[in-house]
Amino acid sequence: AGKGKERKPLSLERTKGSEILFGVAPCWLALAQARRALFRLFLKQSRGSGRPLRGEFALQAAARGVPVLPVTGRELDTLCRGRPHQGVCLEAAPLPFKSLRDAEEPQLGDGESGSRQLLWLVLEHIQDPMNLGALLRSAYFLGVDRVVASNRNSCPLTPIVSKASAGAVEVFDVYGTDDLQGFLKAKSAEGWEVVGTVSRPGDVEDVPVISCSEFRWDKPLIVVIG
């Protein structure tokens, strides 16, 4: 008996400047939100229990006009360089930091009126993509209103960041600035409380340190981590 036709290797030529998202949450949320240009969805061929999920992905891709390519697990491994893809990869345009110049000015809350005070997270020189993703995941879960990062010496919003954030970066705006110190000074002048964190009071000099349990949140707050 003759052998069937051999499968042609997957063409790995990509749209110029594109990147490969991997994992169920990043790919699903990127498709659902469509905040970036989407080029191709790669789904692992399987006869197992993953078929309903693949069907949902295919429907979502069709709604966005994104071509779907069935591929082998080995081809997915090649696309995402061996990272945990969970049977799905998505070729998409990079997701840049948003410009603070385009951000809407928030309405400052009044603590005495019962409305919640604003909470922003500022990230300074976070270079590890896993750490950045974990911070964004926690910020989204905890209800942080805005995240601002320094453009210089910081990790961009890579696919690894998206995976580590459990896809939060696909739904959560992250703003960038070239003048982080100027931004913090301007917010302080507007009445914001700007705080940092330390593990031990002895780690800092000439800066007042108080316990989290003693801190009173009575004005809009910026927490700086870096």
Coordinates of C-alpha atoms in Angstrom, one line a residue:
A1 CA 0.0 0.0 0.0
G2 CA 1.3 3.4 -0.9
K3 CA 1.8 6.0 1.7
G4 CA -0.5 9.0 1.7
K5 CA 0.7 12.5 0.8
E6 CA 3.2 13.8 3.3
R7 CA 2.1 16.9 5.1
K8 CA 3.8 20.1 3.8
P9 CA 5.7 22.0 6.4
L10 CA 3.9 25.0 7.8
S11 CA 5.0 28.3 6.1
L12 CA 6.5 30.3 9.0
E13 CA 6.7 33.5 6.9
R14 CA 5.0 36.2 9.0
T15 CA 3.6 39.6 8.4
K16 CA 6.4 42.1 8.8
G17 CA 6.6 43.3 12.4
S18 CA 4.1 40.8 13.7
E19 CA 4.5 38.6 16.9
I20 CA 3.1 35.3 18.1
L21 CA 0.8 35.3 21.0
F22 CA 0.4 31.9 22.7
G23 CA -1.9 30.4 25.3
V24 CA -5.7 30.3 25.6
A25 CA -6.3 33.4 27.6
P26 CA -4.0 35.8 25.6
C27 CA -5.2 34.6 22.3
W28 CA -8.9 34.5 23.2
L29 CA -8.9 38.0 24.8
A30 CA -6.8 39.4 21.9
L31 CA -9.5 38.1 19.4
A32 CA -12.4 39.3 21.6
Q33 CA -11.0 42.8 22.1
A34 CA -9.4 43.3 18.7
R35 CA -7.2 46.1 20.1
R36 CA -4.4 45.1 17.7
A37 CA -4.3 44.0 14.1
L38 CA -4.8 40.2 13.9
F39 CA -3.4 38.1 11.0
R40 CA -3.7 34.3 11.5
L41 CA -5.0 32.0 14.2
F42 CA -3.2 28.6 14.6
L43 CA -5.1 25.8 16.3
K44 CA -3.7 22.4 17.2
Q45 CA -5.3 19.4 15.3
S46 CA -6.7 17.0 17.8
R47 CA -9.5 14.4 18.1
G48 CA -9.7 14.8 21.9
S49 CA -11.7 16.8 24.3
G50 CA -10.4 20.2 23.1
R51 CA -12.7 20.3 20.1
P52 CA -15.4 22.5 21.6
L53 CA -12.8 25.1 22.6
R54 CA -11.2 25.0 19.2
G55 CA -14.7 25.5 17.7
E56 CA -15.2 28.6 19.8
F57 CA -11.9 30.0 18.7
A58 CA -12.7 29.3 15.1
L59 CA -16.0 31.2 15.4
Q60 CA -14.4 34.1 17.1
A61 CA -11.7 34.3 14.4
A62 CA -14.3 34.1 11.7
A63 CA -16.2 37.0 13.3
R64 CA -13.0 39.0 13.1
G65 CA -12.1 37.9 9.6
V66 CA -9.0 36.1 10.8
P67 CA -7.8 33.0 8.9
V68 CA -7.6 29.8 10.9
L69 CA -4.9 27.3 10.2
P70 CA -4.9 23.8 11.7
V71 CA -1.4 22.8 12.7
T72 CA 0.4 20.1 14.7
G73 CA 1.7 20.6 18.2
R74 CA 5.2 20.5 16.9
E75 CA 4.4 23.4 14.6
L76 CA 2.9 25.4 17.4
D77 CA 6.1 24.7 19.4
T78 CA 8.1 26.2 16.6
L79 CA 5.9 29.2 16.3
C80 CA 6.1 30.1 20.0
R81 CA 9.6 28.7 20.5
G82 CA 8.6 26.0 22.9
R83 CA 6.5 28.1 25.3
P84 CA 3.3 26.7 26.8
H85 CA 0.8 27.4 23.9
Q86 CA -2.1 25.2 25.2
G87 CA -2.9 24.3 21.6
V88 CA -3.3 27.8 20.2
C89 CA -1.2 30.6 18.8
L90 CA -2.2 33.9 17.2
E91 CA -0.1 36.1 14.8
A92 CA -0.8 39.7 15.7
A93 CA 0.7 43.2 15.6
P94 CA 2.6 44.3 18.7
L95 CA 0.6 46.1 21.4
P96 CA 2.4 49.4 22.3
F97 CA 2.1 51.5 25.4
K98 CA -0.6 54.1 25.1
S99 CA 0.4 57.7 25.2
L100 CA -0.5 59.7 28.3
R101 CA -1.2 62.6 26.0
D102 CA -4.2 60.7 24.6
A103 CA -5.5 59.7 28.1
E104 CA -8.7 61.2 29.4
E105 CA -8.3 63.2 32.6
P106 CA -10.0 61.4 35.5
Q107 CA -12.6 62.9 37.8
L108 CA -11.0 63.0 41.2
G109 CA -13.2 61.3 43.8
D110 CA -14.2 62.8 47.1
G111 CA -13.6 60.4 49.9
E112 CA -16.3 62.1 52.1
S113 CA -19.0 61.6 49.4
G114 CA -18.6 57.8 49.6
S115 CA -17.1 57.5 46.1
R116 CA -13.9 55.4 45.9
Q117 CA -10.6 57.2 45.5
L118 CA -8.6 56.6 42.3
L119 CA -5.7 54.2 42.5
W120 CA -3.0 54.3 39.8
L121 CA 0.1 52.0 39.6
V122 CA 3.4 53.4 38.3
L123 CA 6.0 50.9 37.1
E124 CA 9.6 52.2 36.8
H125 CA 12.2 50.2 35.0
I126 CA 10.4 46.8 35.2
Q127 CA 12.5 44.8 32.7
D128 CA 11.5 41.2 33.3
P129 CA 8.5 40.2 31.2
M130 CA 7.3 37.7 33.8
N131 CA 7.4 40.3 36.5
L132 CA 5.6 42.8 34.4
G133 CA 2.9 40.3 33.4
A134 CA 2.4 39.4 37.0
L135 CA 2.0 43.0 38.1
L136 CA -0.5 43.7 35.3
R137 CA -2.5 40.6 36.2
S138 CA -2.7 41.6 39.9
A139 CA -3.4 45.3 39.0
Y140 CA -6.4 44.2 36.8
F141 CA -7.7 41.8 39.4
L142 CA -7.4 44.3 42.3
G143 CA -9.2 47.1 40.4
V144 CA -6.3 49.5 39.7
D145 CA -7.7 52.3 37.6
R146 CA -4.6 53.0 35.5
V147 CA -1.1 51.7 34.9
V148 CA 1.7 54.0 33.8
A149 CA 5.2 52.7 32.9
S150 CA 8.4 54.4 32.0
N151 CA 9.2 54.1 28.3
R152 CA 12.9 53.9 28.9
N153 CA 14.6 50.8 30.4
S154 CA 11.3 48.9 30.7
C155 CA 10.0 45.7 29.1
P156 CA 7.6 46.2 26.2
L157 CA 4.2 44.5 26.1
T158 CA 5.5 41.3 24.6
P159 CA 3.6 37.9 24.1
I160 CA 5.4 36.7 27.3
V161 CA 4.0 39.6 29.2
S162 CA 0.5 38.8 27.8
K163 CA 0.8 35.2 28.9
A164 CA 2.2 36.0 32.3
S165 CA -0.7 38.5 32.8
A166 CA -3.3 35.8 31.9
G167 CA -4.3 38.0 29.0
A168 CA -5.0 41.0 31.2
V169 CA -2.8 43.2 29.0
E170 CA -5.2 42.5 26.1
V171 CA -8.0 44.3 28.0
F172 CA -6.1 46.7 30.3
D173 CA -4.7 50.0 28.9
V174 CA -1.0 50.5 29.9
Y175 CA 0.3 54.0 29.4
G176 CA 3.9 55.0 28.8
T177 CA 5.8 58.2 29.5
D178 CA 9.3 59.4 28.8
D179 CA 9.3 61.7 31.8
L180 CA 8.2 59.6 34.8
Q181 CA 9.6 62.0 37.4
G182 CA 7.9 65.0 35.8
F183 CA 4.6 63.0 35.7
L184 CA 4.8 62.2 39.4
K185 CA 5.6 65.8 40.3
A186 CA 2.7 67.1 38.3
K187 CA 0.3 64.6 39.9
S188 CA 1.6 65.5 43.4
A189 CA 0.9 69.2 42.6
E190 CA -2.6 68.2 41.6
G191 CA -3.3 66.7 45.0
W192 CA -2.4 63.1 44.5
E193 CA -0.6 61.0 47.1
V194 CA 2.5 59.4 45.7
V195 CA 3.9 56.4 47.7
G196 CA 6.4 53.7 47.2
T197 CA 6.9 50.4 49.0
V198 CA 9.8 49.0 51.1
S199 CA 10.3 45.7 52.9
R200 CA 12.1 47.2 55.9
P201 CA 12.0 50.8 57.2
G202 CA 15.7 50.8 57.5
D203 CA 16.1 50.4 53.7
V204 CA 15.4 54.1 53.1
E205 CA 16.8 57.3 54.6
D206 CA 15.2 60.8 55.0
V207 CA 11.8 59.5 53.8
P208 CA 8.9 58.9 56.2
V209 CA 7.9 55.2 56.4
I210 CA 4.6 54.1 57.9
S211 CA 2.9 50.7 58.1
C212 CA 0.3 49.8 55.5
S213 CA -2.2 49.2 58.4
E214 CA -1.7 52.9 59.5
F215 CA -1.9 54.4 56.1
R216 CA -5.0 56.5 55.5
W217 CA -6.3 56.5 51.9
D218 CA -8.1 59.8 51.7
K219 CA -6.9 61.2 48.4
P220 CA -6.2 59.8 44.9
L221 CA -3.2 57.5 45.2
I222 CA -0.3 56.6 43.0
V223 CA 1.7 53.5 44.0
V224 CA 5.2 53.4 42.5
I225 CA 7.0 50.0 42.0
G226 CA 10.4 49.7 40.5

